[in-house]
Amino acid sequence: MAVKTANRTKPAAESDLAPEAAKVRQVQLKLSAVYRAPRSAWKPALAAEWLSAKEWNRKDQAASAVTAKGGTFAAAAMRIPQSVREAKWKAASGAAAGQSAVKKAVVSQQHPPAILYFSRSRLLSREERHQATRSYAVSEEDVLLLQRIVMAEAEGEPYKGKVAVANVVLNRLRSANFPNTIKEVIYQKFQFSPVANGRLNRVKPNRESVRAVADALSGVKAVTDDTYYFLSLKLAQDLTVHHSRTFSKKIGNHSFYR
């Protein structure tokens, strides 16, 4: 009877095992590098902390992250003292009020009141019009005549003196002792020398005269409401007013009388 021989695996050649050995060697080198690497000290994890909303806000305000180009910087949040905040608020309020006043002044110069309100003794503001005993509608011709008489009478005078001249005309307009219109007040005989010598028609009102008239129409008063006369003691040929009226004040070269 024939005996069968068992199959045996043929040993592999050394050349066939070389690639496998190289792979094993690379793995060993990597593991060795891991073992040689320095180990950081182990630290226990911090326990979780519950914060109330108040504590969270306090910590959040204590330090804030300020992000800028090129990096992030930690910046402590600064608490602005109340006194500083109040000072800033007052400054802002003052600036706003100043701007409002300037705006109102510009508006009054560009659009002087169309209606004047008078009591028996003074020119009233618009807010006081309920006290008025008389009102007067101001025309464009009235405004131009006022600008011309101010320019003709007070061209070289200070701004306050220009307003005062316009005040005198408006005071006469209110008084029962003078004509009832601005034109008639200005052209009343023997009252204003620029009317007599023709200067009134030759002058061209400058910016300051225009502004002075607008301010006077808006209620600005450089002299009192009972001031009806003015003259220059250096230039006047007739000093009757100076000797017969009560002196009120002097502005520039003009003396004003009640």
Protein backbone atom coordinates (compact mmCIF):
# COMPACT_ATOMS: atom_id res chain seq x y z
CA MET A 1 0.00 0.00 0.00
CA ALA A 2 1.40 3.34 -0.97
CA VAL A 3 2.04 5.88 1.82
CA LYS A 4 0.97 9.57 1.12
CA THR A 5 3.44 12.25 2.08
CA ALA A 6 1.95 15.36 3.91
CA ASN A 7 2.34 18.75 2.17
CA ARG A 8 4.81 21.12 3.89
CA THR A 9 5.20 24.83 3.39
CA LYS A 10 8.32 25.75 1.61
CA PRO A 11 10.50 28.22 3.57
CA ALA A 12 10.49 31.69 2.07
CA ALA A 13 13.66 33.05 0.67
CA GLU A 14 15.48 35.82 2.63
CA SER A 15 15.01 38.26 -0.22
CA ASP A 16 11.24 37.88 0.10
CA LEU A 17 11.30 38.73 3.84
CA ALA A 18 13.38 41.93 3.52
CA PRO A 19 10.48 44.40 2.82
CA GLU A 20 8.43 43.06 5.75
CA ALA A 21 11.37 43.40 8.10
CA ALA A 22 11.90 47.01 7.01
CA LYS A 23 8.27 47.88 7.81
CA VAL A 24 8.53 46.31 11.26
CA ARG A 25 11.71 48.30 11.88
CA GLN A 26 10.00 51.62 11.01
CA VAL A 27 7.17 50.86 13.43
CA GLN A 28 9.66 50.08 16.18
CA LEU A 29 11.49 53.38 15.58
CA LYS A 30 8.24 55.38 15.82
CA LEU A 31 7.24 53.69 19.06
CA SER A 32 10.68 54.33 20.48
CA ALA A 33 10.39 58.04 19.64
CA VAL A 34 7.04 58.24 21.40
CA TYR A 35 8.45 56.68 24.56
CA ARG A 36 11.43 59.07 24.56
CA ALA A 37 9.24 62.25 24.17
CA PRO A 38 8.97 64.40 27.36
CA ARG A 39 5.75 63.91 29.23
CA SER A 40 3.88 66.97 30.60
CA ALA A 41 2.79 66.92 34.20
CA TRP A 42 -0.74 65.77 34.67
CA LYS A 43 -3.08 68.34 36.09
CA PRO A 44 -6.50 67.65 37.43
CA ALA A 45 -9.37 69.34 35.61
CA LEU A 46 -10.96 72.26 37.41
CA ALA A 47 -14.33 71.59 38.85
CA ALA A 48 -17.26 73.29 37.12
CA GLU A 49 -18.43 76.49 38.82
CA TRP A 50 -21.99 77.81 38.84
CA LEU A 51 -22.24 81.61 38.55
CA SER A 52 -25.23 83.79 39.18
CA ALA A 53 -26.20 86.37 36.54
CA LYS A 54 -24.85 89.17 38.77
CA GLU A 55 -21.48 87.43 39.24
CA TRP A 56 -21.28 86.65 35.53
CA ASN A 57 -21.83 90.32 34.61
CA ARG A 58 -19.26 91.42 37.18
CA LYS A 59 -16.62 89.05 35.81
CA ASP A 60 -17.52 89.93 32.24
CA GLN A 61 -17.05 93.65 32.98
CA ALA A 62 -13.82 93.10 34.90
CA ALA A 63 -11.90 92.12 31.78
CA SER A 64 -12.80 92.24 28.10
CA ALA A 65 -11.04 91.07 24.98
CA VAL A 66 -10.06 93.87 22.61
CA THR A 67 -9.42 92.53 19.14
CA ALA A 68 -7.10 94.57 16.96
CA LYS A 69 -5.31 94.00 13.69
CA GLY A 70 -2.44 91.61 14.26
CA GLY A 71 -3.63 90.09 17.53
CA THR A 72 -5.93 90.06 20.54
CA PHE A 73 -5.08 92.05 23.64
CA ALA A 74 -6.62 91.77 27.10
CA ALA A 75 -7.89 95.10 28.39
CA ALA A 76 -9.40 95.87 31.76
CA ALA A 77 -12.80 97.48 31.49
CA MET A 78 -12.69 100.97 33.01
CA ARG A 79 -15.64 102.22 35.01
CA ILE A 80 -16.31 105.91 34.24
CA PRO A 81 -17.05 107.89 37.42
CA GLN A 82 -20.51 109.44 37.63
CA SER A 83 -19.04 112.95 37.93
CA VAL A 84 -17.22 112.48 34.62
CA ARG A 85 -20.36 111.15 32.95
CA GLU A 86 -22.36 114.14 34.24
CA ALA A 87 -19.70 116.57 33.02
CA LYS A 88 -19.75 114.98 29.56
CA TRP A 89 -23.55 115.08 29.50
CA LYS A 90 -23.59 118.77 30.48
CA ALA A 91 -20.97 119.56 27.84
CA ALA A 92 -22.99 117.74 25.19
CA SER A 93 -26.19 119.48 26.32
CA GLY A 94 -24.46 122.87 26.27
CA ALA A 95 -23.13 122.22 22.77
CA ALA A 96 -26.60 121.19 21.60
CA ALA A 97 -28.14 124.30 23.18
CA GLY A 98 -25.46 126.48 21.60
CA GLN A 99 -26.12 124.95 18.20
CA SER A 100 -29.83 125.48 18.68
CA ALA A 101 -29.28 129.16 19.58
CA VAL A 102 -27.03 129.67 16.56
CA LYS A 103 -29.59 127.98 14.33
CA LYS A 104 -32.36 130.23 15.68
CA ALA A 105 -30.18 133.31 15.15
CA VAL A 106 -29.50 132.30 11.53
CA VAL A 107 -33.20 131.69 10.93
CA SER A 108 -34.13 135.08 12.45
CA GLN A 109 -31.59 136.83 10.20
CA GLN A 110 -32.84 135.10 7.07
CA HIS A 111 -36.54 135.31 7.99
CA PRO A 112 -37.27 138.16 10.44
CA PRO A 113 -40.75 138.14 11.99
CA ALA A 114 -43.55 139.01 9.59
CA ILE A 115 -45.69 140.40 12.40
CA LEU A 116 -44.67 142.63 15.31
CA TYR A 117 -46.62 142.69 18.57
CA PHE A 118 -46.76 145.76 20.79
CA SER A 119 -48.16 146.55 24.18
CA ARG A 120 -48.68 150.20 25.06
CA SER A 121 -45.14 150.46 26.39
CA ARG A 122 -42.91 147.96 24.59
CA LEU A 123 -42.22 145.60 21.71
CA LEU A 124 -43.28 142.06 22.65
CA SER A 125 -41.79 138.72 21.74
CA ARG A 126 -43.88 136.21 19.84
CA GLU A 127 -44.37 134.24 23.06
CA GLU A 128 -45.85 137.37 24.70
CA ARG A 129 -48.24 138.19 21.87
CA HIS A 130 -51.28 137.45 24.07
CA GLN A 131 -50.42 140.73 25.88
CA ALA A 132 -50.44 142.76 22.67
CA THR A 133 -52.66 145.79 22.23
CA ARG A 134 -51.50 146.24 18.64
CA SER A 135 -49.86 144.20 15.88
CA TYR A 136 -48.03 145.33 12.77
CA ALA A 137 -47.41 143.36 9.56
CA VAL A 138 -43.84 143.97 8.35
CA SER A 139 -43.47 144.23 4.57
CA GLU A 140 -40.36 143.64 2.47
CA GLU A 141 -40.24 147.39 1.82
CA ASP A 142 -40.26 148.03 5.58
CA VAL A 143 -37.30 145.68 6.09
CA LEU A 144 -35.31 147.30 3.27
CA LEU A 145 -36.00 150.81 4.60
CA LEU A 146 -34.88 149.76 8.08
CA GLN A 147 -31.68 148.29 6.65
CA ARG A 148 -30.99 151.49 4.71
CA ILE A 149 -31.63 153.87 7.61
CA VAL A 150 -29.37 151.76 9.86
CA MET A 151 -26.64 151.75 7.21
CA ALA A 152 -27.02 155.49 6.52
CA GLU A 153 -27.08 156.55 10.18
CA ALA A 154 -24.65 154.04 11.74
CA GLU A 155 -22.31 152.72 9.05
CA GLY A 156 -19.20 153.42 11.13
CA GLU A 157 -20.81 152.60 14.48
CA PRO A 158 -20.42 149.39 16.50
CA TYR A 159 -22.91 146.60 15.96
CA LYS A 160 -24.80 147.47 19.14
CA GLY A 161 -25.19 151.02 17.84
CA LYS A 162 -26.75 149.69 14.64
CA VAL A 163 -29.28 147.65 16.60
CA ALA A 164 -30.05 150.74 18.70
CA VAL A 165 -30.91 152.82 15.61
CA ALA A 166 -33.36 150.13 14.48
CA ASN A 167 -34.77 150.05 18.02
CA VAL A 168 -35.48 153.79 17.88
CA VAL A 169 -37.49 153.39 14.66
CA LEU A 170 -39.51 150.51 16.14
CA ASN A 171 -40.07 152.43 19.38
CA ARG A 172 -41.51 155.31 17.38
CA LEU A 173 -43.69 152.88 15.42
CA ARG A 174 -45.20 151.68 18.70
CA SER A 175 -45.68 155.16 20.19
CA ALA A 176 -48.88 157.11 19.63
CA ASN A 177 -46.76 160.26 19.21
CA PHE A 178 -45.28 159.12 15.88
CA PRO A 179 -46.61 157.79 12.55
CA ASN A 180 -48.16 154.32 12.28
CA THR A 181 -45.93 152.73 9.63
CA ILE A 182 -42.18 152.17 9.36
CA LYS A 183 -42.02 154.07 6.09
CA GLU A 184 -43.83 157.09 7.54
CA VAL A 185 -41.64 157.04 10.66
CA ILE A 186 -38.45 157.10 8.58
CA TYR A 187 -39.68 159.73 6.12
CA GLN A 188 -41.22 161.99 8.77
CA LYS A 189 -40.01 165.52 8.12
CA PHE A 190 -36.91 166.76 9.92
CA GLN A 191 -36.33 163.50 11.78
CA PHE A 192 -33.49 161.65 10.02
CA SER A 193 -30.77 163.59 8.22
CA PRO A 194 -30.03 160.84 5.59
CA VAL A 195 -33.57 161.34 4.30
CA ALA A 196 -33.01 165.09 3.89
CA ASN A 197 -29.60 164.82 2.19
CA GLY A 198 -30.50 161.83 -0.01
CA ARG A 199 -27.99 159.41 1.53
CA LEU A 200 -30.82 157.01 2.42
CA ASN A 201 -31.39 156.23 -1.27
CA ARG A 202 -27.68 155.87 -2.11
CA VAL A 203 -26.50 153.41 0.50
CA LYS A 204 -26.39 149.67 0.03
CA PRO A 205 -26.92 147.86 3.36
CA ASN A 206 -23.96 145.71 4.40
CA ARG A 207 -24.18 142.36 6.16
CA GLU A 208 -23.93 143.86 9.65
CA SER A 209 -26.78 146.29 8.99
CA VAL A 210 -28.96 143.46 7.68
CA ARG A 211 -28.20 141.39 10.78
CA ALA A 212 -28.86 144.32 13.13
CA VAL A 213 -32.30 144.92 11.62
CA ALA A 214 -33.19 141.21 11.82
CA ASP A 215 -32.14 141.13 15.47
CA ALA A 216 -34.11 144.26 16.32
CA LEU A 217 -37.22 142.86 14.63
CA SER A 218 -36.70 139.63 16.60
CA GLY A 219 -36.74 141.52 19.91
CA VAL A 220 -33.06 142.32 20.57
CA LYS A 221 -32.88 145.69 22.35
CA ALA A 222 -29.73 147.78 22.64
CA VAL A 223 -31.73 150.65 24.17
CA THR A 224 -34.90 150.76 26.26
CA ASP A 225 -38.39 150.84 24.73
CA ASP A 226 -38.84 154.50 25.69
CA THR A 227 -35.80 155.69 23.68
CA TYR A 228 -36.99 157.79 20.72
CA TYR A 229 -34.05 160.00 19.73
CA PHE A 230 -30.34 159.84 18.99
CA LEU A 231 -27.71 162.19 17.59
CA SER A 232 -23.98 162.67 17.27
CA LEU A 233 -22.83 165.59 19.39
CA LYS A 234 -19.82 165.98 17.08
CA LEU A 235 -21.82 166.26 13.86
CA ALA A 236 -25.28 167.52 14.83
CA GLN A 237 -26.05 171.11 13.88
CA ASP A 238 -29.25 171.22 15.93
CA LEU A 239 -28.82 170.25 19.59
CA THR A 240 -32.44 170.77 20.62
CA VAL A 241 -32.85 167.08 21.49
CA HIS A 242 -29.73 167.16 23.63
CA HIS A 243 -31.03 170.09 25.66
CA SER A 244 -34.68 169.08 25.88
CA ARG A 245 -34.66 165.28 26.27
CA THR A 246 -33.45 162.92 28.98
CA PHE A 247 -30.13 161.30 28.18
CA SER A 248 -30.30 157.50 28.14
CA LYS A 249 -26.91 156.14 27.03
CA LYS A 250 -24.06 156.55 24.57
CA ILE A 251 -23.08 153.90 22.05
CA GLY A 252 -20.13 154.74 19.84
CA ASN A 253 -20.53 158.31 18.59
CA HIS A 254 -24.29 158.41 19.14
CA SER A 255 -26.04 159.66 22.25
CA PHE A 256 -29.54 158.26 22.83
CA TYR A 257 -32.39 160.06 24.55
CA ARG A 258 -35.83 159.32 25.98
